[in-house]
Structure formats: structure tokens, C-alpha cells
Amino acid sequence: MRTALLLACALTAVAASAEESVYRELDYPIDNYLPKVEGDMALSGTYPLWKDRTKLDWRMAGNPEENWRLNWKFMDPPFNGAVHGGHFALDRGEDLYKALNRDGRFAACLGAGKGKLRGLRTRYPSYNKELKRVVGLEEMIERCAARQDQVLQNGSYDNSAVSLYMASHSQGLPIRIDVSKGPMKEAFERGRILYHTKAGRLNFACSSCHTHNVGQLVRGTHITTPYGDAAHFPVYRTKYMLQSLQLRIAECNLDSGVQPLRPGSAAYTDIEVFLTALTNGYPVSVPSERD
Amino acid sequence: MHGSTLVGLFLLALAIPGLASNPPPDAAVDPSAEIKTLAPKVVVKSGRLEWEAHKRDLTPWVTLSHEDRRPTPKPRRVDLNGQLNGDAERGRTIAMSTLKGGCVNCHTLPGEDWPGSVGHLLMSYRKRGNSDAHVYQQIFDPRVFNPNTVMPAFGTFGLLNDQEIRDLVAYLQSLN
């Protein structure tokens, strides 16, 4: 049974120097998560069905009542062998990357040890010593490109294309971010709370749909588990062309009546850390396509 | 929070126009536009993220930003005053329209092919035997009955006005 509780976040009010609390509601329960993809066993229990992407049950994909249990993994190539917009984006990302990395500065700025891109994607978001906070890969792409006076805004097609190219070097490698201690743990905890914080005109939290109504229908679409999602971003979509994870969060915000934030905002990065930890152990799969 | 601080904050909000409802600095908004809420628009082969006006202004309600200091409206108990005076036909339109009630996003109602399944079936709602006042409260602010409900508080959050809620009550009570 869900219990009613109020979240009192301590914030300094504009007018008073004393600490004021802002009234927020959380969608309970909030603590049944594991920072690895197997954690889905305690949530939707669908993990065994999509764990191995080469062994998906295609009969389920053909059945609208059942296909949500596959966590939409059947939409990710190589199941759909056809060339799609994600492949063109990958080519674009390679060109942009090579132009930016002529002297190796760009890769070093992104944190690629000895210029090696393999595994880089599996370690983001990560703590940045210079900025003294947790950053997402796309935010770093924007920052590192800016050092060479190139505009690659977080969420833009070209930024996501470079991110996709980075991810392609980790194809098949499991996502592996450590949220057990320090600033990453703090970001994970903030992300977990945000994921359960009700907001917007309808007073929905992410969890209102993605945790507490998995498998239910929202206007004809079945909601899937939040586990295992982070590994296929940025993703090719017909409507959004190329969509980073933070733009997906903005889309869900808009669709559920919440004023969206700009990509790279602290709150979205915290949610990205939370969702990425829920994908720990699941292999990077790009370029992928979703409808 | 002390009453005096509340009054102080309120006066400050009056002194600085818009402070009380200003979205946080990291919100995707165009402050000068009529519809302030922006939706991202990805442009192929561009390093800039474009933004366009969303179909609806979402700035009055709280965001997920750490810098958003506006409180969520608290649960509100209401009384249904006087005769119900609702129009079931208008209520039906409100229930079906995504831009109005959008009840059908979560509930199954007669005559809709793509209903949601998050809320209960409301097919023969009248048989439930709930009073008009109860149904009015459920739509105005269901948190009074279930603090952890996912159903929006259509009255408290200013999504539907008194008459629209009366129309919805009349509509639901007409479903045999």
C-alpha cells in the first residue's frame, strides 16, 4: 500500500535568510531500486524476456498486449537490419569527431585515456574534477567543442551525432557507472527523488507511469520498465530525428504536462544518472531506432 | 513556515510582478512569448538546438528544477453548493477531449477506442451509487480520498472550473 508522505526539501527562501521548506509530493514507494539492470526483476519482471536481444520472442512483438514486455528491444537493430536515420547520424558524428580531434585534444577533453574511445560511453555520466560536479557525455561534448570555438549545443543533432559515434565504440559493452559512493551516489539519490517527485499541471512523477503503471496503457501506448533504457541513446526517431536521453526526459515532461528544463540542467543530469544506473550491466546498443 | 513570513513572501511577490509564478532559470521558456513553454526541435546537421512554442503554456505549475521554489498546491476539500446543474452532454465532451479533462487517457468510457487502463472502468458509473458531492470532490481533488493517487486534481490545479466539473459529474451519473 502506498503511503502518503510529504517531501520537505530544505531550500533557502528568497525573502528570508532562514531555511524554508517547499511543499512537494512524492509518488510512493520510492526505494525499491537496484543500480543494475537485474533490478527489474523486482519491478516488472520482464528482464529475462529482453536480456538477450538475439533471443527475443517475435510472437510477443507481434501482439500488442504482449510486446511491451520486450521493453521495445525488438525495435533496436540488428533486429531491424534496414538502414535508418541513426546510421546517417553515425556517419555525421564520425566526420564531426575527426574534424574536432585532429590534434587529440577533443578526445582528451572527453576523458578518453590515451585517446582510446572504447568503453568511454559506458562510464558516463561521470564526476568531472574540473567542474566539481557530475556531467553527462553530451554536456562534455558541448564544452569540449566550445574550446575549439565550435557550437555543438547539448541536444542538437550534431552533438547527439558525436555522442552516437562515441557510443558506437562501446557497442556491446555493458554500461558501468559506479553510484556506490561520493558525488555519483549523491546524484543518483537526487535523481531517484526527482524521478518520484510530482510536478506539472497533472501532478505526475516519472514513476507515476514508469514504475507504478508499467504495462498499463496511456492513450494506446503501453508503458515499459525504466530498467535497460539508457543503453540505446541517442536514438533515431522519426519525430525528433536524433534524440538524446535528456531530450527524451523533456519529451515525457511535455507529454505529461510538466514545463521542461534545458538539456544539461542539474536536475535532468541527476535523472540521467539514476536511469543510467538502472541500465548498469546492459550492453550499449546503437544506432537504434524507435517510433 | 510562519504566518508572518508567508505574508512577507506574498507582499514581495506583489511588489515584483511575476515573481510568484516565475519558472526557474533552467526552464525551457521564452519569457516574452504568449505561450512561454518551449519544445525542443532537432534540426538535422545543425549544432544548434532549435525550440518552438509548445501547444500549451506549462509555466504556472512546478517543474523538476532544483531551483524551483514554488510550492505544489496542497490537497483541498470542497463542498458542492446548491443544485448540481450539470450538462451530461457537455461533460462527455470534456471527458473525451485531451485538451480539457482527458479522463479517457486513464479511464475506459463508452465510445472510445483507445482508452487508458490506469484508472478504473467508468462504463456504468451510476451503478456505483456515489453521491454527486463525492464525485465532485474526486474530480476537484482526489488526493483528499487517496493522497498517493495518480489522478490529477482538476479543481485545485485550475484545470477545470466549477461548471465543467459539474458537467462531468452529470455525465458520469448518466452512465447506466
Short mmCIF file of C-alpha atoms in Angstrom, two decimals:
data_model
loop_
_atom_site.label_atom_id
_atom_site.label_comp_id
_atom_site.label_asym_id
_atom_site.label_seq_id
_atom_site.Cartn_x
_atom_site.Cartn_y
_atom_site.Cartn_z
CA MET A 1 0.00 0.00 0.00
CA ARG A 2 1.32 3.37 -0.91
CA THR A 3 1.55 5.73 1.98
CA ALA A 4 1.07 9.42 1.93
CA LEU A 5 4.14 11.43 2.69
CA LEU A 6 5.29 14.89 2.04
CA LEU A 7 8.73 15.90 0.94
CA ALA A 8 10.16 18.83 2.72
CA CYS A 9 13.21 19.96 0.85
CA ALA A 10 15.28 22.47 2.69
CA LEU A 11 15.77 25.45 0.48
CA THR A 12 16.77 28.96 1.29
CA ALA A 13 13.89 31.25 0.58
CA VAL A 14 14.42 34.42 -1.40
CA ALA A 15 12.97 36.72 1.21
CA ALA A 16 14.09 35.13 4.44
CA SER A 17 17.54 34.05 5.44
CA ALA A 18 16.04 31.18 7.41
CA GLU A 19 15.59 27.82 5.71
CA GLU A 20 12.13 27.40 4.23
CA SER A 21 10.64 24.16 3.01
CA VAL A 22 8.90 23.90 -0.32
CA TYR A 23 5.85 21.65 -0.39
CA ARG A 24 6.30 18.71 -2.76
CA GLU A 25 4.57 15.36 -3.08
CA LEU A 26 6.37 12.13 -3.82
CA ASP A 27 4.92 9.12 -5.57
CA TYR A 28 5.45 6.26 -3.12
CA PRO A 29 7.03 3.70 -2.71
CA ILE A 30 10.35 5.17 -3.80
CA ASP A 31 13.12 2.88 -2.65
CA ASN A 32 12.78 -0.48 -4.41
CA TYR A 33 15.61 0.03 -6.89
CA LEU A 34 18.92 -1.63 -7.61
CA PRO A 35 21.61 0.22 -9.60
CA LYS A 36 21.80 -2.58 -12.15
CA VAL A 37 19.57 -3.90 -14.89
CA GLU A 38 18.68 -7.08 -12.95
CA GLY A 39 16.81 -4.81 -10.55
CA ASP A 40 13.91 -5.05 -12.99
CA MET A 41 13.12 -8.47 -11.52
CA ALA A 42 11.62 -6.70 -8.51
CA LEU A 43 9.72 -4.22 -10.71
CA SER A 44 8.26 -5.53 -13.97
CA GLY A 45 9.96 -8.93 -14.03
CA THR A 46 10.28 -8.67 -17.81
CA TYR A 47 14.10 -8.65 -17.84
CA PRO A 48 14.54 -12.35 -18.83
CA LEU A 49 12.45 -11.65 -21.94
CA TRP A 50 14.77 -8.92 -23.29
CA LYS A 51 18.04 -9.77 -21.56
CA ASP A 52 19.45 -11.41 -24.68
CA ARG A 53 18.47 -9.35 -27.66
CA THR A 54 19.25 -12.13 -30.11
CA LYS A 55 16.67 -14.40 -28.47
CA LEU A 56 13.57 -12.20 -28.40
CA ASP A 57 10.25 -13.98 -28.81
CA TRP A 58 8.94 -12.48 -32.02
CA ARG A 59 5.42 -13.73 -31.42
CA MET A 60 5.25 -11.34 -28.47
CA ALA A 61 6.43 -8.45 -30.63
CA GLY A 62 3.51 -9.13 -32.95
CA ASN A 63 1.00 -8.98 -30.11
CA PRO A 64 0.07 -5.51 -28.86
CA GLU A 65 -0.88 -6.88 -25.42
CA GLU A 66 2.48 -8.57 -25.02
CA ASN A 67 5.13 -6.57 -26.85
CA TRP A 68 5.70 -4.08 -24.03
CA ARG A 69 7.21 -6.97 -22.07
CA LEU A 70 10.08 -6.93 -24.58
CA ASN A 71 10.83 -3.35 -23.42
CA TRP A 72 10.68 -2.28 -27.09
CA LYS A 73 14.02 -4.01 -27.64
CA PHE A 74 12.63 -5.52 -30.84
CA MET A 75 12.77 -2.05 -32.34
CA ASP A 76 16.52 -1.87 -31.89
CA PRO A 77 18.63 -3.03 -34.78
CA PRO A 78 20.12 -5.55 -35.56
CA PHE A 79 16.58 -6.92 -35.30
CA ASN A 80 15.60 -4.40 -37.86
CA GLY A 81 18.51 -4.76 -40.26
CA ALA A 82 17.40 -1.92 -42.51
CA VAL A 83 19.46 1.24 -42.73
CA HIS A 84 17.75 4.06 -40.83
CA GLY A 85 18.43 7.65 -39.84
CA GLY A 86 20.66 6.52 -36.97
CA HIS A 87 23.21 5.18 -39.44
CA PHE A 88 23.40 8.51 -41.27
CA ALA A 89 23.77 10.28 -37.93
CA LEU A 90 26.63 7.97 -37.03
CA ASP A 91 28.45 8.90 -40.26
CA ARG A 92 27.88 12.56 -39.49
CA GLY A 93 29.20 12.06 -35.95
CA GLU A 94 32.36 10.42 -37.26
CA ASP A 95 33.09 13.34 -39.61
CA LEU A 96 32.49 15.91 -36.87
CA TYR A 97 34.60 13.99 -34.39
CA LYS A 98 37.52 13.61 -36.76
CA ALA A 99 37.48 17.31 -37.56
CA LEU A 100 37.45 18.18 -33.85
CA ASN A 101 40.07 15.66 -32.83
CA ARG A 102 42.84 16.38 -35.34
CA ASP A 103 45.31 17.01 -32.52
CA GLY A 104 43.78 14.63 -29.98
CA ARG A 105 42.63 17.45 -27.71
CA PHE A 106 38.94 16.67 -28.09
CA ALA A 107 39.24 13.02 -27.02
CA ALA A 108 41.44 14.01 -24.08
CA CYS A 109 38.90 16.63 -23.02
CA LEU A 110 36.16 13.97 -23.04
CA GLY A 111 38.28 11.80 -20.80
CA ALA A 112 39.46 9.18 -23.29
CA GLY A 113 42.62 7.67 -21.77
CA LYS A 114 45.38 7.62 -24.42
CA GLY A 115 42.77 8.65 -26.96
CA LYS A 116 41.01 5.31 -26.71
CA LEU A 117 37.26 5.67 -27.23
CA ARG A 118 36.41 2.08 -26.34
CA GLY A 119 34.42 1.98 -23.09
CA LEU A 120 34.14 5.76 -22.80
CA ARG A 121 30.36 5.75 -23.22
CA THR A 122 29.87 3.08 -20.55
CA ARG A 123 31.36 5.39 -17.89
CA TYR A 124 29.12 8.44 -18.46
CA PRO A 125 27.60 10.35 -16.68
CA SER A 126 30.66 10.80 -14.50
CA TYR A 127 32.22 13.14 -11.98
CA ASN A 128 34.26 15.94 -13.54
CA LYS A 129 37.11 17.12 -11.33
CA GLU A 130 37.48 20.48 -13.03
CA LEU A 131 33.79 21.39 -12.77
CA LYS A 132 33.48 19.63 -9.40
CA ARG A 133 30.17 18.02 -10.35
CA VAL A 134 28.63 15.20 -12.31
CA VAL A 135 28.29 15.74 -16.08
CA GLY A 136 26.67 13.84 -18.93
CA LEU A 137 28.53 12.91 -22.11
CA GLU A 138 26.54 15.35 -24.25
CA GLU A 139 27.32 18.24 -21.88
CA MET A 140 31.03 17.41 -22.19
CA ILE A 141 30.77 17.24 -25.98
CA GLU A 142 29.31 20.76 -25.94
CA ARG A 143 32.04 22.04 -23.59
CA CYS A 144 34.95 20.37 -25.37
CA ALA A 145 33.76 21.58 -28.78
CA ALA A 146 33.39 25.12 -27.38
CA ARG A 147 37.10 25.07 -26.50
CA GLN A 148 37.69 24.96 -30.24
CA ASP A 149 35.04 27.62 -30.88
CA GLN A 150 32.62 25.07 -32.31
CA VAL A 151 28.95 25.28 -31.36
CA LEU A 152 27.59 21.81 -30.56
CA GLN A 153 24.70 22.60 -28.25
CA ASN A 154 23.56 19.88 -25.90
CA GLY A 155 20.58 18.17 -27.55
CA SER A 156 21.37 19.41 -31.07
CA TYR A 157 21.59 16.91 -33.91
CA ASP A 158 25.33 17.32 -34.31
CA ASN A 159 26.02 16.98 -30.59
CA SER A 160 23.96 13.77 -30.42
CA ALA A 161 25.65 12.53 -33.60
CA VAL A 162 29.07 12.83 -31.92
CA SER A 163 27.64 11.16 -28.81
CA LEU A 164 26.34 8.33 -31.01
CA TYR A 165 29.77 7.94 -32.59
CA MET A 166 31.31 7.72 -29.11
CA ALA A 167 28.72 5.10 -28.12
CA SER A 168 29.47 3.05 -31.23
CA HIS A 169 32.97 2.41 -29.86
CA SER A 170 31.34 0.75 -26.84
CA GLN A 171 28.86 -1.30 -28.86
CA GLY A 172 28.10 -4.47 -26.89
CA LEU A 173 29.99 -3.36 -23.76
CA PRO A 174 27.89 -3.18 -20.60
CA ILE A 175 27.00 0.19 -19.11
CA ARG A 176 29.08 0.56 -15.98
CA ILE A 177 28.69 3.63 -13.79
CA ASP A 178 29.56 3.45 -10.10
CA VAL A 179 26.92 5.09 -7.92
CA SER A 180 28.05 3.47 -4.68
CA LYS A 181 29.92 6.47 -3.28
CA GLY A 182 30.78 10.15 -3.47
CA PRO A 183 29.20 12.69 -5.84
CA MET A 184 27.87 9.97 -8.16
CA LYS A 185 25.95 8.40 -5.28
CA GLU A 186 24.60 11.82 -4.33
CA ALA A 187 23.50 12.44 -7.94
CA PHE A 188 21.85 9.01 -8.05
CA GLU A 189 19.95 9.74 -4.83
CA ARG A 190 18.81 13.16 -6.07
CA GLY A 191 17.79 11.54 -9.36
CA ARG A 192 15.81 8.87 -7.56
CA ILE A 193 13.92 11.50 -5.57
CA LEU A 194 13.32 13.63 -8.68
CA TYR A 195 12.05 10.57 -10.55
CA HIS A 196 9.39 10.26 -7.84
CA THR A 197 8.63 13.97 -7.45
CA LYS A 198 5.22 15.01 -8.67
CA ALA A 199 5.25 18.08 -10.89
CA GLY A 200 3.33 19.98 -13.54
CA ARG A 201 -0.35 20.61 -14.15
CA LEU A 202 -1.28 16.95 -13.71
CA ASN A 203 0.95 16.39 -10.67
CA PHE A 204 2.66 13.38 -12.24
CA ALA A 205 6.06 11.94 -11.38
CA CYS A 206 8.13 9.88 -13.83
CA SER A 207 7.39 6.95 -11.55
CA SER A 208 3.61 7.56 -11.81
CA CYS A 209 3.93 5.95 -15.21
CA HIS A 210 7.28 4.15 -15.42
CA THR A 211 7.27 2.43 -12.03
CA HIS A 212 3.74 2.26 -10.75
CA ASN A 213 1.92 1.70 -14.02
CA VAL A 214 4.32 -0.45 -16.07
CA GLY A 215 2.34 -2.46 -18.60
CA GLN A 216 -0.67 -0.15 -18.36
CA LEU A 217 -1.96 1.84 -21.29
CA VAL A 218 -1.61 5.59 -21.64
CA ARG A 219 -3.66 6.65 -24.63
CA GLY A 220 -2.96 3.46 -26.53
CA THR A 221 0.73 3.07 -25.60
CA HIS A 222 1.93 0.51 -23.10
CA ILE A 223 4.42 1.82 -20.53
CA THR A 224 7.63 -0.15 -20.16
CA THR A 225 10.14 -0.59 -17.34
CA PRO A 226 12.76 2.15 -16.72
CA TYR A 227 15.45 -0.55 -16.49
CA GLY A 228 17.69 -1.07 -19.51
CA ASP A 229 16.67 2.12 -21.38
CA ALA A 230 19.83 4.21 -21.22
CA ALA A 231 21.94 1.90 -23.42
CA HIS A 232 20.34 2.81 -26.75
CA PHE A 233 20.51 6.61 -26.59
CA PRO A 234 20.87 8.85 -28.56
CA VAL A 235 18.18 7.20 -30.60
CA TYR A 236 16.80 7.79 -34.09
CA ARG A 237 13.15 8.82 -34.02
CA THR A 238 11.04 9.99 -36.91
CA LYS A 239 9.66 12.94 -34.97
CA TYR A 240 12.83 14.00 -33.18
CA MET A 241 15.38 12.82 -35.77
CA LEU A 242 18.07 12.16 -33.19
CA GLN A 243 17.06 12.21 -29.55
CA SER A 244 19.40 12.27 -26.56
CA LEU A 245 18.24 10.79 -23.26
CA GLN A 246 17.76 14.26 -21.79
CA LEU A 247 15.57 15.27 -24.72
CA ARG A 248 13.50 12.13 -24.07
CA ILE A 249 13.06 13.33 -20.50
CA ALA A 250 11.96 16.71 -21.87
CA GLU A 251 9.50 14.95 -24.20
CA CYS A 252 7.98 12.93 -21.34
CA ASN A 253 7.78 16.17 -19.32
CA LEU A 254 5.89 17.90 -22.14
CA ASP A 255 3.62 14.90 -22.70
CA SER A 256 2.73 14.73 -19.02
CA GLY A 257 2.14 18.46 -18.55
CA VAL A 258 5.41 19.45 -16.89
CA GLN A 259 7.35 22.51 -18.02
CA PRO A 260 10.58 21.01 -19.44
CA LEU A 261 14.12 22.06 -18.48
CA ARG A 262 17.03 22.74 -20.76
CA PRO A 263 19.32 19.79 -21.52
CA GLY A 264 22.32 19.87 -19.22
CA SER A 265 20.30 21.22 -16.30
CA ALA A 266 21.36 19.77 -12.94
CA ALA A 267 18.01 18.06 -12.43
CA TYR A 268 18.00 16.30 -15.81
CA THR A 269 21.59 15.18 -15.29
CA ASP A 270 20.60 13.68 -11.92
CA ILE A 271 17.71 11.81 -13.55
CA GLU A 272 20.10 10.65 -16.28
CA VAL A 273 22.43 9.26 -13.60
CA PHE A 274 19.51 7.44 -11.98
CA LEU A 275 18.28 5.94 -15.27
CA THR A 276 21.80 5.03 -16.43
CA ALA A 277 22.48 3.20 -13.15
CA LEU A 278 19.28 1.22 -13.79
CA THR A 279 20.92 0.10 -17.04
CA ASN A 280 24.21 -1.00 -15.48
CA GLY A 281 25.20 -4.34 -16.96
CA TYR A 282 23.16 -3.94 -20.14
CA PRO A 283 25.15 -3.64 -23.38
CA VAL A 284 25.35 -0.40 -25.35
CA SER A 285 23.20 -0.88 -28.47
CA VAL A 286 23.49 1.77 -31.14
CA PRO A 287 22.47 3.04 -33.59
CA SER A 288 18.93 2.26 -32.56
CA GLU A 289 15.55 3.28 -33.82
CA ARG A 290 12.26 3.93 -32.04
CA ASP A 291 8.95 5.05 -33.45
CA MET B 1 6.64 28.37 7.74
CA HIS B 2 5.47 31.21 9.98
CA GLY B 3 2.37 33.13 9.02
CA SER B 4 4.29 36.39 9.09
CA THR B 5 6.92 35.02 6.67
CA LEU B 6 4.11 33.86 4.39
CA VAL B 7 2.61 37.33 4.38
CA GLY B 8 6.06 38.77 3.75
CA LEU B 9 6.65 36.48 0.80
CA PHE B 10 3.22 37.31 -0.54
CA LEU B 11 3.86 41.06 -0.34
CA LEU B 12 7.24 40.59 -2.02
CA ALA B 13 5.53 38.62 -4.78
CA LEU B 14 3.14 41.51 -5.32
CA ALA B 15 5.96 44.03 -5.36
CA ILE B 16 7.91 42.16 -8.03
CA PRO B 17 5.43 41.31 -10.78
CA GLY B 18 5.51 37.69 -11.85
CA LEU B 19 7.84 36.52 -9.08
CA ALA B 20 5.26 34.20 -7.59
CA SER B 21 4.80 32.31 -10.83
CA ASN B 22 8.17 32.69 -12.49
CA PRO B 23 9.59 29.42 -13.78
CA PRO B 24 13.16 28.59 -12.63
CA PRO B 25 16.16 29.81 -14.68
CA ASP B 26 16.87 26.40 -16.23
CA ALA B 27 13.33 26.01 -17.63
CA ALA B 28 12.99 25.97 -21.42
CA VAL B 29 10.92 29.14 -21.82
CA ASP B 30 10.58 32.22 -23.95
CA PRO B 31 9.62 34.83 -21.32
CA SER B 32 8.33 37.30 -23.89
CA ALA B 33 6.03 34.91 -25.75
CA GLU B 34 2.33 34.38 -25.08
CA ILE B 35 2.87 30.65 -24.72
CA LYS B 36 6.14 30.64 -22.80
CA THR B 37 6.75 26.90 -22.80
CA LEU B 38 9.20 25.75 -25.46
CA ALA B 39 9.52 22.31 -27.01
CA PRO B 40 12.88 21.19 -28.43
CA LYS B 41 13.18 20.86 -32.18
CA VAL B 42 16.13 18.87 -33.52
CA VAL B 43 17.37 20.16 -36.86
CA VAL B 44 19.35 17.69 -38.98
CA LYS B 45 23.03 18.56 -39.45
CA SER B 46 22.94 21.53 -37.10
CA GLY B 47 24.94 22.21 -33.96
CA ARG B 48 22.13 24.33 -32.58
CA LEU B 49 19.08 23.02 -30.81
CA GLU B 50 16.02 24.89 -32.02
CA TRP B 51 12.95 25.49 -29.87
CA GLU B 52 9.34 26.11 -30.81
CA ALA B 53 6.25 27.14 -28.87
CA HIS B 54 4.50 24.21 -27.20
CA LYS B 55 0.74 23.84 -27.70
CA ARG B 56 0.11 24.89 -24.11
CA ASP B 57 1.79 27.13 -21.54
CA LEU B 58 3.05 24.97 -18.68
CA THR B 59 4.95 27.65 -16.76
CA PRO B 60 2.37 28.20 -13.96
CA TRP B 61 2.99 24.72 -12.48
CA VAL B 62 6.06 23.39 -10.69
CA THR B 63 8.97 21.87 -12.63
CA LEU B 64 11.62 19.33 -11.65
CA SER B 65 14.30 22.03 -11.36
CA HIS B 66 16.32 22.14 -8.14
CA GLU B 67 15.86 25.90 -8.31
CA ASP B 68 12.07 25.81 -8.45
CA ARG B 69 10.90 27.23 -5.10
CA ARG B 70 7.21 27.39 -5.89
CA PRO B 71 5.11 25.06 -3.73
CA THR B 72 2.85 22.34 -5.10
CA PRO B 73 -0.81 23.24 -4.38
CA LYS B 74 -1.92 21.31 -1.29
CA PRO B 75 -4.94 18.94 -1.24
CA ARG B 76 -8.20 20.85 -0.94
CA ARG B 77 -11.55 19.70 0.42
CA VAL B 78 -14.55 21.31 -1.30
CA ASP B 79 -18.31 21.36 -0.92
CA LEU B 80 -20.71 21.04 -3.81
CA ASN B 81 -23.02 24.00 -3.31
CA GLY B 82 -26.66 24.05 -4.40
CA GLN B 83 -28.18 22.01 -7.22
CA LEU B 84 -25.79 20.04 -9.42
CA ASN B 85 -26.95 21.84 -12.55
CA GLY B 86 -24.62 19.88 -14.81
CA ASP B 87 -24.96 19.13 -18.51
CA ALA B 88 -24.12 15.48 -19.24
CA GLU B 89 -23.54 16.11 -22.95
CA ARG B 90 -21.01 18.87 -22.27
CA GLY B 91 -19.46 16.62 -19.62
CA ARG B 92 -18.95 13.90 -22.20
CA THR B 93 -17.09 16.30 -24.49
CA ILE B 94 -14.84 17.42 -21.63
CA ALA B 95 -14.12 13.82 -20.62
CA MET B 96 -13.11 12.87 -24.17
CA SER B 97 -11.06 15.92 -25.06
CA THR B 98 -7.31 15.71 -24.45
CA LEU B 99 -7.11 19.46 -24.11
CA LYS B 100 -9.81 19.52 -21.40
CA GLY B 101 -10.48 16.67 -18.96
CA GLY B 102 -8.74 13.92 -20.87
CA CYS B 103 -10.35 11.44 -18.46
CA VAL B 104 -10.27 8.83 -21.21
CA ASN B 105 -6.45 8.86 -21.15
CA CYS B 106 -6.73 6.82 -17.97
CA HIS B 107 -10.33 5.58 -17.77
CA THR B 108 -12.42 3.46 -20.07
CA LEU B 109 -15.57 5.34 -21.06
CA PRO B 110 -18.25 4.32 -23.57
CA GLY B 111 -17.47 5.07 -27.20
CA GLU B 112 -13.70 5.48 -27.08
CA ASP B 113 -11.44 3.08 -28.96
CA TRP B 114 -8.09 3.97 -27.36
CA PRO B 115 -8.78 4.32 -23.64
CA GLY B 116 -6.23 4.12 -20.86
CA SER B 117 -6.20 1.48 -18.17
CA VAL B 118 -4.55 3.36 -15.32
CA GLY B 119 -7.85 4.28 -13.63
CA HIS B 120 -10.97 2.20 -13.06
CA LEU B 121 -13.53 1.38 -15.73
CA LEU B 122 -16.20 4.08 -15.59
CA MET B 123 -18.54 2.39 -18.05
CA SER B 124 -21.65 2.09 -15.85
CA TYR B 125 -20.60 4.57 -13.24
CA ARG B 126 -24.10 5.35 -11.94
CA LYS B 127 -24.34 1.81 -10.54
CA ARG B 128 -21.55 2.71 -8.12
CA GLY B 129 -24.11 4.77 -6.19
CA ASN B 130 -21.75 7.58 -5.16
CA SER B 131 -23.23 10.95 -4.20
CA ASP B 132 -22.75 13.91 -6.53
CA ALA B 133 -20.72 15.63 -3.82
CA HIS B 134 -18.37 12.66 -3.61
CA VAL B 135 -17.81 12.56 -7.36
CA TYR B 136 -17.33 16.34 -7.42
CA GLN B 137 -14.60 16.06 -4.78
CA GLN B 138 -12.97 13.11 -6.62
CA ILE B 139 -12.57 15.27 -9.72
CA PHE B 140 -11.79 18.54 -7.91
CA ASP B 141 -9.04 16.97 -5.77
CA PRO B 142 -8.89 13.17 -5.41
CA ARG B 143 -5.93 13.48 -3.01
CA VAL B 144 -8.48 14.07 -0.25
CA PHE B 145 -9.54 10.40 -0.62
CA ASN B 146 -6.15 8.97 -1.65
CA PRO B 147 -3.08 11.14 -1.02
CA ASN B 148 -0.95 8.99 -3.34
CA THR B 149 -3.40 8.91 -6.24
CA VAL B 150 -2.15 9.41 -9.79
CA MET B 151 -5.38 11.13 -10.76
CA PRO B 152 -4.85 14.88 -11.26
CA ALA B 153 -6.57 17.43 -9.00
CA PHE B 154 -8.53 19.15 -11.76
CA GLY B 155 -10.05 21.80 -9.48
CA THR B 156 -7.13 22.65 -7.20
CA PHE B 157 -4.68 22.88 -10.11
CA GLY B 158 -7.05 25.13 -12.06
CA LEU B 159 -7.51 22.73 -14.97
CA LEU B 160 -11.32 22.69 -14.90
CA ASN B 161 -13.74 25.25 -13.50
CA ASP B 162 -16.72 24.64 -11.23
CA GLN B 163 -19.23 24.33 -14.07
CA GLU B 164 -17.04 21.95 -16.05
CA ILE B 165 -16.72 19.66 -13.03
CA ARG B 166 -20.49 19.79 -12.52
CA ASP B 167 -20.94 18.77 -16.16
CA LEU B 168 -18.57 15.83 -15.64
CA VAL B 169 -20.46 14.70 -12.54
CA ALA B 170 -23.72 14.85 -14.52
CA TYR B 171 -22.13 12.86 -17.34
CA LEU B 172 -20.74 10.11 -15.07
CA GLN B 173 -24.04 9.85 -13.18
CA SER B 174 -25.80 9.39 -16.54
CA LEU B 175 -23.79 6.27 -17.40
CA ASN B 176 -26.09 3.37 -16.71
#
